[in-house]
Structure formats: C-alpha cells, structure tokens
Amino acid sequence: MARTELSVVRRPVTLVDACVILDLTTNDPQWADWSEQTLAEAADEGPLVINAIVYAEVSVDFTSIEELDDALDQSYIRREPLPFEAGFLAGKAYVAYRRRGGSRRSPLADFYIGAHAAVAGYRLLTRDTARYSTYFPSVRLLTPDG
C-alpha cells in the first residue's frame, strides 16, 4: 500500500507595526490607502498580530481602553506577549545601533517590535524600512519600498 504524504502549508504570520495602524486610525492622507490595502492583503495570507509595545504606541490616539480595543478588533488582529528572547535580541540590536552612533533618544520600542518578528519568524508590516532591515535582516518586511 502506498503512503500518502501530507504537506502542511504554513500561512505567514504578520506582526503589524504601530505606524500602519496609526495611518488608519488617523486617516493619514499620505499613507492610509497603502496601509489599508497592505494590511488587507496580509490578512488574506495569514494571521495578523500585535504585541503590547504596538498596543501602547497606538493607545496615544485613544481616550479609553474600550475605544482602543474596539479599534483593534481581536478577531482581526490577535495579541501576543513579547517573547523573552525578543527582549534579549532587542537589547543587542539597540547596543549595535548606539555603537553606530545612533541617538540615545531613539525609541527602543522599534527594537522590541523587530526582535519579536525575528524570534517568532514573522513578517513585519511597517513603513520603517531602514531600521528594521539594518538591525533585523532576517525579518521579511512588507513596506512601501517593496
């Protein structure tokens, strides 16, 4: 009797950067259309996720948790904790950034987001191509640059 092999196709998971969500919640005239279209395409291909860092960055435009939670519908974008390994990698990437002359005032949040995508094997939907491609080269980026 012949064995039938089953192949499992993994759908790509996409971590969504705060800038993309803010483009939509603020109806950014330059980026809202791109962000909406690219977010929808990523959702068609697989799950969308955010972490507490993205949640915090997006929260600045909302007056209550309930309002924010309504905007970040968990049936569309799921929430994940930041892996401890991502915290370690974020710290190392930040040290490399500072050694290259990066500003101490640069937001560490971006390093946590990039590290989360890297350790989890996720794609990252963002408009911040330069920083993520420099410090997290293993992460597949979904950006306006392609």
XYZ file of N, CA and C in Angstrom:
438
model
N 0.830 -1.161 0.000
C 0.000 0.000 0.000
C 0.891 1.247 0.000
N 0.612 2.191 -0.865
C 1.403 3.414 -0.976
C 1.036 4.384 0.137
N 2.054 5.031 0.646
C 1.820 6.051 1.676
C 1.497 7.379 1.021
N 0.552 8.023 1.546
C 0.216 9.366 1.074
C 0.870 10.363 2.013
N 1.632 11.269 1.427
C 2.276 12.285 2.251
C 1.415 13.532 2.288
N 1.264 14.025 3.465
C 0.530 15.271 3.639
C 1.533 16.402 3.796
N 1.312 17.446 3.076
C 2.175 18.603 3.267
C 1.358 19.698 3.940
N 1.955 20.259 4.940
C 1.300 21.322 5.682
C 1.849 22.648 5.180
N 0.954 23.470 4.720
C 1.354 24.788 4.257
C 1.116 25.772 5.394
N 2.190 26.369 5.860
C 2.066 27.357 6.930
C 1.746 28.708 6.336
N 0.703 29.286 6.824
C 0.349 30.632 6.391
C 1.243 31.626 7.123
N 1.755 32.623 6.418
C 2.657 33.567 7.078
C 1.923 34.424 8.111
N 2.557 34.584 9.254
C 2.033 35.455 10.303
C 2.696 36.822 10.129
N 1.912 37.874 10.260
C 2.430 39.227 10.074
C 2.265 40.037 11.351
N 3.386 40.504 11.883
C 3.365 41.438 13.003
C 3.166 42.831 12.413
N 2.188 43.550 12.921
C 1.832 44.860 12.371
C 2.442 45.956 13.240
N 3.240 46.810 12.621
C 3.872 47.927 13.317
C 2.829 49.006 13.616
N 3.057 49.749 14.677
C 2.112 50.785 15.103
C 1.875 51.837 14.028
N 2.899 52.181 13.259
C 2.726 53.233 12.250
C 1.636 52.876 11.250
N 1.504 51.605 10.921
C 0.492 51.168 9.956
C -0.908 51.328 10.547
N -1.068 50.935 11.799
C -2.370 51.082 12.455
C -2.714 52.559 12.627
N -1.722 53.358 13.010
C -1.959 54.792 13.183
C -2.320 55.468 11.863
N -1.767 54.973 10.756
C -2.166 55.508 9.444
C -3.672 55.390 9.257
N -4.226 54.279 9.725
C -5.660 54.029 9.563
C -6.494 54.795 10.582
N -6.061 54.785 11.834
C -6.862 55.440 12.871
C -6.845 56.959 12.747
N -5.794 57.507 12.134
C -5.711 58.959 11.943
C -6.096 59.366 10.526
N -6.397 58.365 9.689
C -6.705 58.609 8.275
C -5.615 59.458 7.622
N -4.381 59.020 7.795
C -3.227 59.744 7.263
C -3.383 59.956 5.757
N -3.329 61.200 5.289
C -3.579 61.469 3.868
C -2.549 60.841 2.930
N -1.332 60.661 3.407
C -0.295 60.078 2.558
C -0.282 58.553 2.605
N -0.568 57.963 3.772
C -0.321 56.537 3.958
C -1.545 55.667 4.220
N -2.688 56.232 4.515
C -3.856 55.418 4.894
C -4.239 54.404 3.823
N -4.260 54.807 2.566
C -4.643 53.874 1.495
C -3.660 52.719 1.389
N -2.368 53.029 1.405
C -1.353 51.971 1.322
C -1.483 51.024 2.513
N -1.599 51.587 3.704
C -1.689 50.760 4.910
C -2.932 49.883 4.901
N -4.058 50.445 4.495
C -5.303 49.666 4.451
C -5.196 48.514 3.458
N -4.681 48.788 2.278
C -4.563 47.754 1.246
C -3.568 46.673 1.653
N -2.418 47.076 2.157
C -1.384 46.108 2.516
C -1.796 45.285 3.729
N -2.479 45.900 4.673
C -2.987 45.168 5.833
C -4.011 44.123 5.400
N -4.901 44.486 4.493
C -5.912 43.543 3.992
C -5.252 42.384 3.247
N -4.232 42.682 2.442
C -3.522 41.622 1.714
C -2.822 40.678 2.685
N -2.181 41.230 3.701
C -1.502 40.395 4.696
C -2.507 39.526 5.445
N -3.674 40.079 5.765
C -4.718 39.317 6.465
C -5.254 38.188 5.597
N -5.319 38.400 4.293
C -5.757 37.335 3.380
C -4.760 36.182 3.352
N -3.483 36.498 3.584
C -2.428 35.484 3.511
C -2.223 34.739 4.821
N -2.604 35.342 5.943
C -2.387 34.690 7.230
C -2.747 35.604 8.380
N -2.522 35.130 9.609
C -2.898 35.901 10.794
C -2.099 37.200 10.938
N -2.752 38.188 11.539
C -2.115 39.448 11.906
C -1.952 39.457 13.418
N -0.820 39.976 13.906
C -0.593 40.049 15.347
C -0.010 41.406 15.726
N -0.236 41.772 16.980
C 0.448 42.897 17.609
C 0.922 42.421 18.975
N 1.824 43.188 19.568
C 2.242 42.913 20.940
C 1.925 44.137 21.803
N 2.269 44.074 23.070
C 1.948 45.168 23.991
C 2.661 46.463 23.621
N 3.808 46.363 22.964
C 4.543 47.561 22.551
C 3.738 48.308 21.489
N 3.268 47.589 20.487
C 2.443 48.200 19.437
C 1.162 48.758 20.055
N 0.553 47.988 20.931
C -0.675 48.415 21.612
C -0.442 49.748 22.330
N 0.672 49.858 23.037
C 0.995 51.086 23.767
C 1.207 52.260 22.819
N 1.924 52.024 21.732
C 2.175 53.112 20.779
C 0.878 53.610 20.140
N -0.017 52.703 19.831
C -1.285 53.076 19.201
C -2.216 53.754 20.212
N -2.088 53.426 21.477
C -3.010 53.924 22.504
C -3.015 55.438 22.648
N -1.957 56.105 22.220
C -1.871 57.558 22.419
C -2.996 58.317 21.725
N -3.591 57.737 20.704
C -4.671 58.406 19.975
C -6.070 58.068 20.508
N -6.148 57.360 21.627
C -7.443 56.935 22.161
C -7.611 57.422 23.596
N -8.853 57.668 23.980
C -9.120 58.181 25.326
C -9.457 57.089 26.334
N -9.777 55.885 25.850
C -10.100 54.794 26.774
C -9.633 53.459 26.201
N -9.447 52.518 27.098
C -9.070 51.166 26.680
C -10.159 50.565 25.806
N -11.406 50.801 26.164
C -12.526 50.241 25.401
C -12.521 50.747 23.954
N -12.256 52.027 23.803
C -12.196 52.617 22.459
C -11.046 52.000 21.653
N -9.910 51.842 22.306
C -8.755 51.221 21.647
C -9.052 49.768 21.295
N -9.643 49.039 22.232
C -9.964 47.636 21.981
C -10.966 47.474 20.840
N -11.895 48.409 20.720
C -12.830 48.371 19.590
C -12.094 48.564 18.267
N -11.109 49.452 18.264
C -10.349 49.718 17.038
C -9.434 48.553 16.675
N -8.935 47.862 17.691
C -8.028 46.730 17.466
C -8.782 45.423 17.680
N -9.734 45.177 16.852
C -10.614 44.006 16.930
C -9.785 42.724 16.986
N -9.915 41.989 18.088
C -9.116 40.777 18.275
C -9.511 39.639 17.348
N -10.643 39.751 16.693
C -10.973 38.726 15.702
C -10.211 38.981 14.400
N -9.637 40.158 14.267
C -8.876 40.522 13.064
C -7.375 40.571 13.350
N -7.007 41.167 14.476
C -5.597 41.271 14.871
C -5.464 40.653 16.257
N -4.742 39.543 16.337
C -4.608 38.891 17.638
C -3.446 39.515 18.419
N -3.492 39.342 19.707
C -2.470 39.902 20.594
C -1.572 38.790 21.098
N -0.278 39.087 21.129
C 0.692 38.118 21.631
C 1.617 38.790 22.626
N 2.062 38.042 23.620
C 3.066 38.596 24.531
C 4.414 38.696 23.822
N 5.234 39.590 24.310
C 6.585 39.737 23.779
C 7.441 38.598 24.333
N 8.031 37.777 23.468
C 8.880 36.686 23.965
C 10.125 37.230 24.681
N 10.558 36.559 25.730
C 11.756 36.990 26.444
C 12.971 37.015 25.521
N 13.034 36.075 24.581
C 14.138 36.057 23.623
C 14.156 37.339 22.796
N 12.978 37.891 22.534
C 12.895 39.150 21.787
C 13.453 40.301 22.621
N 13.223 40.267 23.920
C 13.798 41.289 24.792
C 15.311 41.272 24.741
N 15.889 40.083 24.755
C 17.343 39.948 24.670
C 17.851 40.467 23.329
N 17.223 40.022 22.243
C 17.647 40.447 20.909
C 17.471 41.950 20.726
N 16.401 42.516 21.258
C 16.177 43.964 21.162
C 17.306 44.728 21.845
N 17.714 44.258 23.001
C 18.825 44.899 23.709
C 20.108 44.863 22.909
N 20.413 43.721 22.304
C 21.631 43.589 21.494
C 21.567 44.481 20.254
N 20.406 44.549 19.620
C 20.252 45.409 18.437
C 20.395 46.876 18.824
N 19.870 47.244 19.980
C 19.972 48.627 20.437
C 21.426 48.993 20.725
N 22.184 48.080 21.322
C 23.612 48.320 21.568
C 24.340 48.527 20.239
N 24.047 47.697 19.247
C 24.669 47.857 17.925
C 24.302 49.210 17.321
N 23.062 49.606 17.477
C 22.591 50.903 16.984
C 23.365 52.049 17.643
N 23.522 51.994 18.955
C 24.252 53.045 19.682
C 25.719 53.068 19.273
N 26.319 51.903 19.065
C 27.728 51.845 18.644
C 27.932 52.450 17.265
N 26.902 52.426 16.460
C 26.966 53.043 15.128
C 26.656 54.535 15.181
N 26.512 55.063 16.369
C 26.268 56.493 16.518
C 24.812 56.870 16.648
N 23.946 55.887 16.834
C 22.519 56.165 16.964
C 22.202 56.958 18.219
N 21.174 57.736 18.143
C 20.747 58.613 19.229
C 20.238 57.822 20.428
N 20.625 58.278 21.603
C 20.130 57.654 22.830
C 18.621 57.861 22.951
N 18.108 58.873 22.277
C 16.687 59.192 22.351
C 15.854 58.350 21.385
N 16.501 57.533 20.581
C 15.756 56.694 19.638
C 14.841 55.750 20.406
N 13.636 55.550 19.903
C 12.707 54.686 20.638
C 13.134 53.220 20.636
N 13.309 52.701 21.826
C 13.650 51.290 21.985
C 12.504 50.403 21.515
N 11.300 50.951 21.472
C 10.119 50.179 21.067
C 10.314 49.508 19.713
N 10.897 50.214 18.758
C 11.111 49.630 17.435
C 11.990 48.386 17.505
N 12.944 48.391 18.409
C 13.818 47.231 18.550
C 13.059 46.038 19.137
N 12.154 46.280 20.068
C 11.317 45.198 20.597
C 10.423 44.611 19.504
N 9.864 45.473 18.680
C 8.971 45.014 17.614
C 9.745 44.189 16.590
N 10.881 44.694 16.150
C 11.703 43.951 15.191
C 12.192 42.626 15.752
N 12.598 42.645 17.023
C 13.080 41.417 17.659
C 11.962 40.393 17.803
N 10.760 40.835 18.120
C 9.621 39.918 18.218
C 9.415 39.217 16.880
N 9.399 39.995 15.797
C 9.230 39.393 14.470
C 10.364 38.416 14.170
N 11.577 38.782 14.533
C 12.737 37.930 14.240
C 12.676 36.601 14.987
N 12.441 36.630 16.294
C 12.476 35.376 17.055
C 11.263 34.495 16.775
N 10.150 35.106 16.386
C 8.942 34.320 16.098
C 8.873 33.861 14.644
N 9.749 34.389 13.799
C 9.714 34.022 12.381
C 8.567 34.679 11.634
N 8.151 35.852 12.089
C 7.036 36.569 11.474
C 7.525 37.575 10.435
N 6.630 37.906 9.526
C 6.857 39.048 8.651
C 6.519 40.294 9.472
N 6.995 41.452 8.994
C 6.695 42.705 9.682
C 6.147 43.705 8.681
N 4.940 44.174 8.945
C 4.294 45.192 8.121
C 4.608 46.550 8.738
N 5.386 47.361 8.016
C 5.874 48.627 8.555
C 6.196 49.600 7.434
N 6.367 50.864 7.795
C 6.897 51.842 6.851
C 8.342 52.183 7.183
N 8.879 51.646 8.256
C 10.232 51.953 8.725
C 11.229 50.932 8.182
N 11.487 51.014 6.905
C 12.343 50.032 6.238
C 13.774 50.053 6.753
N 14.371 51.223 6.859
C 15.803 51.333 7.149
C 16.193 50.671 8.466
N 15.523 51.024 9.545
C 15.928 50.489 10.849
C 15.726 48.978 10.925
N 14.575 48.504 10.479
C 14.311 47.070 10.594
C 15.208 46.252 9.679
N 15.467 46.723 8.473
C 16.325 45.948 7.568
C 17.774 45.957 8.046
N 18.189 47.025 8.714
C 19.560 47.108 9.228
C 19.770 46.205 10.433
N 18.869 46.249 11.388
C 19.086 45.554 12.657
C 18.399 44.197 12.762
N 17.499 43.911 11.833
C 16.809 42.617 11.821
C 16.750 42.097 10.387
N 17.913 41.800 9.800
C 17.952 41.417 8.380
C 17.240 40.106 8.069
N 16.983 39.279 9.064
C 16.301 38.005 8.807
C 14.787 38.172 8.668
N 14.263 39.327 9.031
C 12.815 39.555 9.011
C 12.374 39.990 7.618
N 11.364 39.322 7.107
C 10.775 39.730 5.824
C 9.878 40.935 6.078
N 10.185 42.027 5.399
C 9.442 43.267 5.594
C 8.413 43.467 4.503
N 7.236 43.918 4.902
C 6.208 44.366 3.971
C 6.190 45.884 4.099
N 6.764 46.567 3.111
C 6.955 48.013 3.182
C 6.545 48.676 1.874
N 6.405 49.996 1.887
C 6.105 50.696 0.633
C 7.210 50.528 -0.407
N 8.431 50.258 0.062
C 9.570 50.076 -0.842
C 9.547 48.725 -1.544
N 8.657 47.854 -1.106
C 8.569 46.527 -1.725
C 9.196 45.529 -0.893
